[in-house]
């Protein structure tokens, strides 16, 4: 079973284009395969949690990636809606990951 690293420390470097593109790719994978994530939900949710506190305002980010980052930020507000498309076993994995993340 995958686990989140509870010793994570926020990055000291600002986000760069390749970070935003990687996160965008992760979200596309989630969107296309929501019921195949299983035990990896903890890694996904931990990643989203860690990145949610990062600032996207940076001279390292191009205008195009800044717009992508803004659309990624809106994903956080739609996470509850997204879970309605999960099958019951996938939803269980998701909830278990949330519990693990909240107690880490």
CSV table of N, CA, C and O in Angstrom, one decimal:
chain,number,residue,atom,x,y,z
A,1,UNK,N,0.8,-1.2,0.0
A,1,UNK,CA,0.0,0.0,0.0
A,1,UNK,C,0.9,1.2,0.0
A,1,UNK,O,1.8,1.3,0.7
A,2,UNK,N,0.5,2.2,-0.8
A,2,UNK,CA,1.3,3.5,-0.9
A,2,UNK,C,1.1,4.3,0.4
A,2,UNK,O,0.0,4.2,1.0
A,3,UNK,N,2.0,5.1,0.7
A,3,UNK,CA,1.8,6.0,1.8
A,3,UNK,C,2.4,7.4,1.5
A,3,UNK,O,3.3,7.5,0.7
A,4,UNK,N,1.8,8.4,2.2
A,4,UNK,CA,2.3,9.7,2.0
A,4,UNK,C,3.4,10.0,3.0
A,4,UNK,O,3.5,9.4,4.1
A,5,UNK,N,4.4,10.8,2.5
A,5,UNK,CA,5.5,11.1,3.4
A,5,UNK,C,5.1,12.3,4.3
A,5,UNK,O,5.0,13.4,3.8
A,6,UNK,N,5.0,12.0,5.6
A,6,UNK,CA,4.5,13.0,6.5
A,6,UNK,C,5.7,14.0,6.9
A,6,UNK,O,5.4,15.0,7.6
A,7,UNK,N,6.9,13.7,6.4
A,7,UNK,CA,8.0,14.6,6.7
A,7,UNK,C,8.2,15.7,5.6
A,7,UNK,O,9.2,16.3,5.5
A,8,UNK,N,7.2,15.9,4.8
A,8,UNK,CA,7.3,16.8,3.7
A,8,UNK,C,7.5,18.2,4.2
A,8,UNK,O,6.9,18.7,5.2
A,9,UNK,N,8.4,19.0,3.5
A,9,UNK,CA,8.6,20.4,3.8
A,9,UNK,C,8.3,21.2,2.5
A,9,UNK,O,8.8,20.8,1.5
A,10,UNK,N,7.6,22.3,2.6
A,10,UNK,CA,7.3,23.0,1.3
A,10,UNK,C,8.5,23.4,0.6
A,10,UNK,O,9.6,23.7,1.2
A,11,UNK,N,8.5,23.4,-0.7
A,11,UNK,CA,9.7,23.7,-1.5
A,11,UNK,C,10.1,25.2,-1.3
A,11,UNK,O,9.2,26.1,-1.1
A,12,UNK,N,11.4,25.4,-1.3
A,12,UNK,CA,11.8,26.8,-1.1
A,12,UNK,C,11.9,27.5,-2.5
A,12,UNK,O,11.9,28.7,-2.5
A,13,UNK,N,12.0,26.7,-3.5
A,13,UNK,CA,12.1,27.3,-4.9
A,13,UNK,C,10.7,27.6,-5.4
A,13,UNK,O,9.8,26.8,-5.0
A,14,UNK,N,10.5,28.6,-6.1
A,14,UNK,CA,9.1,28.9,-6.7
A,14,UNK,C,8.8,27.8,-7.7
A,14,UNK,O,9.6,27.2,-8.3
A,15,UNK,N,7.5,27.6,-7.9
A,15,UNK,CA,7.0,26.7,-9.0
A,15,UNK,C,7.5,27.2,-10.3
A,15,UNK,O,7.6,28.4,-10.6
A,16,UNK,N,7.8,26.2,-11.2
A,16,UNK,CA,8.2,26.5,-12.5
A,16,UNK,C,7.3,25.8,-13.5
A,16,UNK,O,6.4,25.0,-13.1
A,17,UNK,N,7.4,26.2,-14.8
A,17,UNK,CA,6.5,25.7,-15.8
A,17,UNK,C,6.4,24.1,-15.8
A,17,UNK,O,5.3,23.6,-15.8
A,18,UNK,N,7.5,23.4,-15.6
A,18,UNK,CA,7.5,22.0,-15.7
A,18,UNK,C,6.7,21.4,-14.5
A,18,UNK,O,6.1,20.3,-14.6
A,19,UNK,N,6.7,22.1,-13.3
A,19,UNK,CA,5.9,21.6,-12.2
A,19,UNK,C,4.4,21.7,-12.5
A,19,UNK,O,3.7,20.8,-12.2
A,20,UNK,N,4.0,22.8,-13.1
A,20,UNK,CA,2.6,23.0,-13.4
A,20,UNK,C,2.2,22.0,-14.5
A,20,UNK,O,1.1,21.5,-14.4
A,21,UNK,N,3.0,21.8,-15.5
A,21,UNK,CA,2.7,20.9,-16.5
A,21,UNK,C,2.6,19.4,-16.0
A,21,UNK,O,1.7,18.7,-16.4
A,22,UNK,N,3.4,19.1,-15.0
A,22,UNK,CA,3.4,17.8,-14.4
A,22,UNK,C,2.1,17.6,-13.6
A,22,UNK,O,1.4,16.6,-13.7
A,23,UNK,N,1.7,18.6,-12.9
A,23,UNK,CA,0.4,18.6,-12.1
A,23,UNK,C,-0.8,18.5,-13.1
A,23,UNK,O,-1.7,17.7,-12.8
A,24,UNK,N,-0.7,19.2,-14.1
A,24,UNK,CA,-1.8,19.2,-15.1
A,24,UNK,C,-1.9,17.8,-15.7
A,24,UNK,O,-3.0,17.3,-15.9
A,25,UNK,N,-0.8,17.2,-16.0
A,25,UNK,CA,-0.8,15.8,-16.5
A,25,UNK,C,-1.4,14.8,-15.5
A,25,UNK,O,-2.2,14.0,-15.8
A,26,UNK,N,-1.0,15.0,-14.2
A,26,UNK,CA,-1.6,14.2,-13.2
A,26,UNK,C,-3.1,14.3,-13.1
A,26,UNK,O,-3.9,13.3,-13.0
A,27,UNK,N,-3.6,15.5,-13.2
A,27,UNK,CA,-5.1,15.7,-13.2
A,27,UNK,C,-5.8,15.1,-14.4
A,27,UNK,O,-6.9,14.6,-14.3
A,28,UNK,N,-5.1,15.2,-15.6
A,28,UNK,CA,-5.7,14.5,-16.8
A,28,UNK,C,-5.8,13.0,-16.6
A,28,UNK,O,-6.8,12.4,-16.9
A,29,UNK,N,-4.8,12.4,-16.0
A,29,UNK,CA,-4.8,11.0,-15.7
A,29,UNK,C,-5.9,10.7,-14.7
A,29,UNK,O,-6.7,9.7,-15.0
A,30,UNK,N,-6.1,11.5,-13.7
A,30,UNK,CA,-7.2,11.3,-12.8
A,30,UNK,C,-8.5,11.4,-13.4
A,30,UNK,O,-9.4,10.6,-13.2
A,31,UNK,N,-8.7,12.3,-14.3
A,31,UNK,CA,-9.9,12.6,-15.0
A,31,UNK,C,-10.3,11.4,-15.9
A,31,UNK,O,-11.4,11.0,-16.0
A,32,UNK,N,-9.3,10.8,-16.6
A,32,UNK,CA,-9.5,9.7,-17.5
A,32,UNK,C,-9.6,8.4,-16.9
A,32,UNK,O,-10.1,7.4,-17.4
A,33,UNK,N,-9.0,8.2,-15.7
A,33,UNK,CA,-9.0,6.9,-15.0
A,33,UNK,C,-9.4,7.0,-13.5
A,33,UNK,O,-8.7,6.4,-12.7
A,34,UNK,N,-10.5,7.6,-13.2
A,34,UNK,CA,-10.8,7.8,-11.8
A,34,UNK,C,-11.0,6.5,-11.0
A,34,UNK,O,-10.8,6.5,-9.8
A,35,UNK,N,-11.4,5.5,-11.6
A,35,UNK,CA,-11.6,4.2,-10.9
A,35,UNK,C,-10.5,3.2,-10.9
A,35,UNK,O,-10.7,2.1,-10.6
A,36,UNK,N,-9.3,3.7,-11.4
A,36,UNK,CA,-8.1,2.8,-11.4
A,36,UNK,C,-7.0,3.3,-10.5
A,36,UNK,O,-5.9,2.8,-10.7
A,37,UNK,N,-7.2,4.3,-9.7
A,37,UNK,CA,-6.2,4.8,-8.9
A,37,UNK,C,-5.9,4.0,-7.6
A,37,UNK,O,-4.8,3.8,-7.2
A,38,UNK,N,-7.0,3.4,-7.0
A,38,UNK,CA,-6.9,2.5,-5.9
A,38,UNK,C,-6.0,3.0,-4.8
A,38,UNK,O,-6.3,4.1,-4.3
A,39,UNK,N,-5.0,2.2,-4.4
A,39,UNK,CA,-4.2,2.6,-3.2
A,39,UNK,C,-3.3,3.8,-3.5
A,39,UNK,O,-2.8,4.4,-2.5
A,40,UNK,N,-3.2,4.3,-4.7
A,40,UNK,CA,-2.4,5.4,-5.0
A,40,UNK,C,-3.1,6.7,-4.7
A,40,UNK,O,-2.5,7.8,-4.9
A,41,UNK,N,-4.4,6.7,-4.3
A,41,UNK,CA,-5.0,7.9,-3.9
A,41,UNK,C,-4.3,8.7,-2.8
A,41,UNK,O,-4.3,9.9,-2.8
A,42,UNK,N,-3.6,8.0,-1.9
A,42,UNK,CA,-2.9,8.7,-0.9
A,42,UNK,C,-1.8,9.5,-1.5
A,42,UNK,O,-1.5,10.7,-1.0
A,43,UNK,N,-1.1,9.0,-2.5
A,43,UNK,CA,0.0,9.8,-3.2
A,43,UNK,C,-0.6,11.0,-3.9
A,43,UNK,O,-0.1,12.1,-3.8
A,44,UNK,N,-1.7,10.8,-4.6
A,44,UNK,CA,-2.4,11.9,-5.3
A,44,UNK,C,-2.9,12.9,-4.4
A,44,UNK,O,-2.6,14.1,-4.6
A,45,UNK,N,-3.6,12.6,-3.4
A,45,UNK,CA,-4.1,13.6,-2.4
A,45,UNK,C,-3.0,14.3,-1.6
A,45,UNK,O,-3.1,15.5,-1.4
A,46,UNK,N,-2.0,13.6,-1.3
A,46,UNK,CA,-0.9,14.2,-0.6
A,46,UNK,C,-0.2,15.2,-1.5
A,46,UNK,O,0.2,16.3,-1.1
A,47,UNK,N,0.0,14.9,-2.8
A,47,UNK,CA,0.6,15.8,-3.7
A,47,UNK,C,-0.3,17.0,-3.9
A,47,UNK,O,0.2,18.2,-3.8
A,48,UNK,N,-1.6,16.8,-4.0
A,48,UNK,CA,-2.5,18.0,-4.2
A,48,UNK,C,-2.5,18.8,-2.9
A,48,UNK,O,-2.4,20.1,-3.0
A,49,UNK,N,-2.4,18.2,-1.8
A,49,UNK,CA,-2.4,18.9,-0.5
A,49,UNK,C,-1.1,19.8,-0.4
A,49,UNK,O,-1.2,20.9,0.0
A,50,UNK,N,0.0,19.2,-0.7
A,50,UNK,CA,1.3,19.9,-0.6
A,50,UNK,C,1.4,21.0,-1.6
A,50,UNK,O,1.9,22.1,-1.3
A,51,UNK,N,0.9,20.8,-2.8
A,51,UNK,CA,0.9,21.9,-3.8
A,51,UNK,C,-0.1,23.0,-3.6
A,51,UNK,O,0.0,24.1,-4.1
A,52,UNK,N,-1.1,22.7,-2.8
A,52,UNK,CA,-2.2,23.7,-2.6
A,52,UNK,C,-1.7,24.9,-1.9
A,52,UNK,O,-2.3,26.0,-2.0
A,53,UNK,N,-0.6,24.7,-1.1
A,53,UNK,CA,-0.1,25.9,-0.4
A,53,UNK,C,1.0,26.6,-1.1
A,53,UNK,O,1.5,27.6,-0.7
A,54,UNK,N,1.4,26.2,-2.3
A,54,UNK,CA,2.4,26.8,-3.1
A,54,UNK,C,1.8,28.0,-3.9
A,54,UNK,O,0.7,27.9,-4.4
A,55,UNK,N,2.6,29.0,-4.0
A,55,UNK,CA,2.2,30.2,-4.8
A,55,UNK,C,2.5,30.0,-6.2
A,55,UNK,O,3.6,29.5,-6.6
A,56,UNK,N,1.5,30.3,-7.1
A,56,UNK,CA,1.8,30.2,-8.5
A,56,UNK,C,2.3,31.5,-9.1
A,56,UNK,O,2.7,31.6,-10.2
A,57,UNK,N,2.3,32.6,-8.3
A,57,UNK,CA,2.8,33.8,-8.8
A,57,UNK,C,4.3,33.8,-8.7
A,57,UNK,O,4.9,33.8,-7.6
A,58,UNK,N,4.9,33.7,-9.8
A,58,UNK,CA,6.4,33.6,-9.8
A,58,UNK,C,6.9,34.0,-11.2
A,58,UNK,O,6.3,33.8,-12.2
A,59,UNK,N,8.1,34.7,-11.1
A,59,UNK,CA,8.7,35.1,-12.4
A,59,UNK,C,9.2,33.8,-13.2
A,59,UNK,O,9.5,33.9,-14.3
A,60,UNK,N,9.2,32.7,-12.5
A,60,UNK,CA,9.6,31.4,-13.2
A,60,UNK,C,8.5,30.8,-14.0
A,60,UNK,O,8.8,29.9,-14.8
A,61,UNK,N,7.3,31.3,-13.9
A,61,UNK,CA,6.2,30.7,-14.6
A,61,UNK,C,5.8,31.6,-15.8
A,61,UNK,O,5.6,32.8,-15.7
A,62,UNK,N,5.6,31.0,-16.9
A,62,UNK,CA,5.2,31.7,-18.2
A,62,UNK,C,3.8,32.1,-18.1
A,62,UNK,O,3.0,31.5,-17.2
A,63,UNK,N,3.3,33.0,-18.9
A,63,UNK,CA,1.9,33.4,-18.9
A,63,UNK,C,1.0,32.2,-19.2
A,63,UNK,O,-0.1,32.0,-18.6
A,64,UNK,N,1.4,31.3,-20.2
A,64,UNK,CA,0.6,30.2,-20.5
A,64,UNK,C,0.4,29.2,-19.3
A,64,UNK,O,-0.6,28.7,-19.0
A,65,UNK,N,1.5,28.9,-18.6
A,65,UNK,CA,1.5,28.1,-17.5
A,65,UNK,C,0.7,28.7,-16.3
A,65,UNK,O,0.1,28.0,-15.5
A,66,UNK,N,0.8,30.0,-16.2
A,66,UNK,CA,0.1,30.7,-15.2
A,66,UNK,C,-1.4,30.5,-15.4
A,66,UNK,O,-2.2,30.2,-14.4
A,67,UNK,N,-1.9,30.6,-16.6
A,67,UNK,CA,-3.3,30.3,-16.9
A,67,UNK,C,-3.7,28.9,-16.6
A,67,UNK,O,-4.8,28.6,-16.1
A,68,UNK,N,-2.8,27.9,-17.0
A,68,UNK,CA,-3.0,26.5,-16.6
A,68,UNK,C,-3.1,26.4,-15.1
A,68,UNK,O,-4.0,25.7,-14.6
A,69,UNK,N,-2.2,27.0,-14.4
A,69,UNK,CA,-2.2,26.9,-12.9
A,69,UNK,C,-3.5,27.5,-12.3
A,69,UNK,O,-4.0,26.9,-11.4
A,70,UNK,N,-4.0,28.5,-12.9
A,70,UNK,CA,-5.3,29.1,-12.4
A,70,UNK,C,-6.4,28.0,-12.7
A,70,UNK,O,-7.3,27.9,-11.8
A,71,UNK,N,-6.4,27.3,-13.8
A,71,UNK,CA,-7.4,26.3,-14.0
A,71,UNK,C,-7.2,25.1,-13.1
A,71,UNK,O,-8.2,24.5,-12.6
A,72,UNK,N,-6.0,24.8,-12.8
A,72,UNK,CA,-5.7,23.8,-11.8
A,72,UNK,C,-6.3,24.1,-10.4
A,72,UNK,O,-6.9,23.3,-9.7
A,73,UNK,N,-6.1,25.4,-10.1
A,73,UNK,CA,-6.6,25.9,-8.8
A,73,UNK,C,-8.1,25.7,-8.7
A,73,UNK,O,-8.7,25.3,-7.6
A,74,UNK,N,-8.8,25.8,-9.8
A,74,UNK,CA,-10.3,25.7,-9.7
A,74,UNK,C,-10.7,24.2,-9.5
A,74,UNK,O,-11.8,23.9,-9.1
A,75,UNK,N,-9.8,23.3,-9.9
A,75,UNK,CA,-10.0,21.9,-9.6
A,75,UNK,C,-10.3,21.6,-8.2
A,75,UNK,O,-11.1,20.7,-7.8
A,76,UNK,N,-9.5,22.2,-7.3
A,76,UNK,CA,-9.7,22.0,-5.9
A,76,UNK,C,-11.1,22.3,-5.4
A,76,UNK,O,-11.6,21.6,-4.5
A,77,UNK,N,-11.8,23.3,-6.0
A,77,UNK,CA,-13.1,23.6,-5.6
A,77,UNK,C,-14.2,22.6,-6.1
A,77,UNK,O,-15.3,22.5,-5.6
A,78,UNK,N,-13.8,21.8,-7.1
A,78,UNK,CA,-14.7,20.8,-7.7
A,78,UNK,C,-14.4,19.4,-7.3
A,78,UNK,O,-14.9,18.4,-7.8
A,79,UNK,N,-13.5,19.2,-6.3
A,79,UNK,CA,-13.1,17.8,-5.9
A,79,UNK,C,-14.3,17.0,-5.4
A,79,UNK,O,-14.4,15.8,-5.8
A,80,UNK,N,-15.2,17.6,-4.7
A,80,UNK,CA,-16.4,16.9,-4.2
A,80,UNK,C,-17.2,16.4,-5.3
A,80,UNK,O,-17.7,15.3,-5.3
A,81,UNK,N,-17.5,17.3,-6.3
A,81,UNK,CA,-18.2,16.9,-7.5
A,81,UNK,C,-17.6,15.7,-8.2
A,81,UNK,O,-18.2,14.8,-8.7
A,82,UNK,N,-16.3,15.8,-8.3
A,82,UNK,CA,-15.5,14.7,-9.0
A,82,UNK,C,-15.7,13.4,-8.4
A,82,UNK,O,-15.9,12.3,-9.0
A,83,UNK,N,-15.8,13.3,-7.0
A,83,UNK,CA,-16.0,12.0,-6.4
A,83,UNK,C,-17.3,11.4,-6.7
A,83,UNK,O,-17.4,10.2,-6.5
A,84,UNK,N,-18.3,12.1,-7.1
A,84,UNK,CA,-19.6,11.5,-7.5
A,84,UNK,C,-19.5,10.5,-8.7
A,84,UNK,O,-20.4,9.7,-8.8
A,85,UNK,N,-18.4,10.6,-9.4
A,85,UNK,CA,-18.2,9.7,-10.6
A,85,UNK,C,-17.5,8.5,-10.2
A,85,UNK,O,-17.3,7.6,-11.0
A,86,UNK,N,-17.0,8.4,-9.0
A,86,UNK,CA,-16.3,7.2,-8.5
A,86,UNK,C,-17.2,6.0,-8.2
A,86,UNK,O,-18.3,6.2,-7.6
A,87,UNK,N,-16.8,4.8,-8.6
A,87,UNK,CA,-17.5,3.6,-8.2
A,87,UNK,C,-17.3,3.4,-6.7
A,87,UNK,O,-16.4,4.0,-6.1
A,88,UNK,N,-18.1,2.7,-6.1
A,88,UNK,CA,-18.1,2.6,-4.6
A,88,UNK,C,-16.8,2.1,-4.1
A,88,UNK,O,-16.3,2.6,-3.1
A,89,UNK,N,-16.1,1.1,-4.7
A,89,UNK,CA,-14.8,0.6,-4.2
A,89,UNK,C,-13.8,1.7,-4.4
A,89,UNK,O,-12.9,1.9,-3.5
A,90,UNK,N,-13.8,2.5,-5.5
A,90,UNK,CA,-12.9,3.6,-5.7
A,90,UNK,C,-13.1,4.7,-4.7
A,90,UNK,O,-12.2,5.3,-4.2
A,91,UNK,N,-14.4,5.0,-4.4
A,91,UNK,CA,-14.7,6.0,-3.4
A,91,UNK,C,-14.1,5.5,-2.0
A,91,UNK,O,-13.7,6.4,-1.2
A,92,UNK,N,-14.2,4.3,-1.7
A,92,UNK,CA,-13.6,3.8,-0.5
A,92,UNK,C,-12.1,4.0,-0.4
A,92,UNK,O,-11.6,4.4,0.6
A,93,UNK,N,-11.4,3.7,-1.5
A,93,UNK,CA,-10.0,4.0,-1.5
A,93,UNK,C,-9.7,5.5,-1.3
A,93,UNK,O,-8.8,5.9,-0.6
A,94,UNK,N,-10.5,6.3,-2.0
A,94,UNK,CA,-10.4,7.8,-1.8
A,94,UNK,C,-10.6,8.2,-0.4
A,94,UNK,O,-9.8,9.0,0.1
A,95,UNK,N,-11.7,7.8,0.2
A,95,UNK,CA,-12.0,8.1,1.6
A,95,UNK,C,-10.9,7.6,2.6
A,95,UNK,O,-10.4,8.3,3.5
A,96,UNK,N,-10.4,6.4,2.3
A,96,UNK,CA,-9.3,5.9,3.2
A,96,UNK,C,-8.1,6.7,3.0
A,96,UNK,O,-7.4,7.0,4.0
A,97,UNK,N,-7.8,7.2,1.8
A,97,UNK,CA,-6.6,8.1,1.6
A,97,UNK,C,-6.8,9.4,2.3
A,97,UNK,O,-5.9,9.9,2.9
A,98,UNK,N,-8.0,9.9,2.3
A,98,UNK,CA,-8.3,11.2,3.0
A,98,UNK,C,-8.1,11.0,4.5
A,98,UNK,O,-7.5,11.9,5.2
A,99,UNK,N,-8.5,9.9,5.0
A,99,UNK,CA,-8.3,9.6,6.5
A,99,UNK,C,-6.9,9.5,6.8
A,99,UNK,O,-6.4,10.0,7.8
A,100,UNK,N,-6.1,8.7,6.0
A,100,UNK,CA,-4.7,8.5,6.2
A,100,UNK,C,-4.0,9.9,6.1
A,100,UNK,O,-3.1,10.2,7.0
A,101,UNK,N,-4.4,10.7,5.2
A,101,UNK,CA,-3.7,12.0,5.1
A,101,UNK,C,-4.0,12.9,6.3
A,101,UNK,O,-3.2,13.6,6.7
A,102,UNK,N,-5.3,12.8,6.8
A,102,UNK,CA,-5.7,13.7,7.9
A,102,UNK,C,-5.0,13.3,9.2
A,102,UNK,O,-4.9,14.1,10.1
A,103,UNK,N,-4.6,12.0,9.3
A,103,UNK,CA,-4.0,11.5,10.5
A,103,UNK,C,-2.5,11.4,10.4
A,103,UNK,O,-1.8,11.0,11.4
A,104,UNK,N,-1.9,11.8,9.3
A,104,UNK,CA,-0.5,11.7,9.1
A,104,UNK,C,0.2,12.8,9.9
A,104,UNK,O,-0.3,13.9,10.1
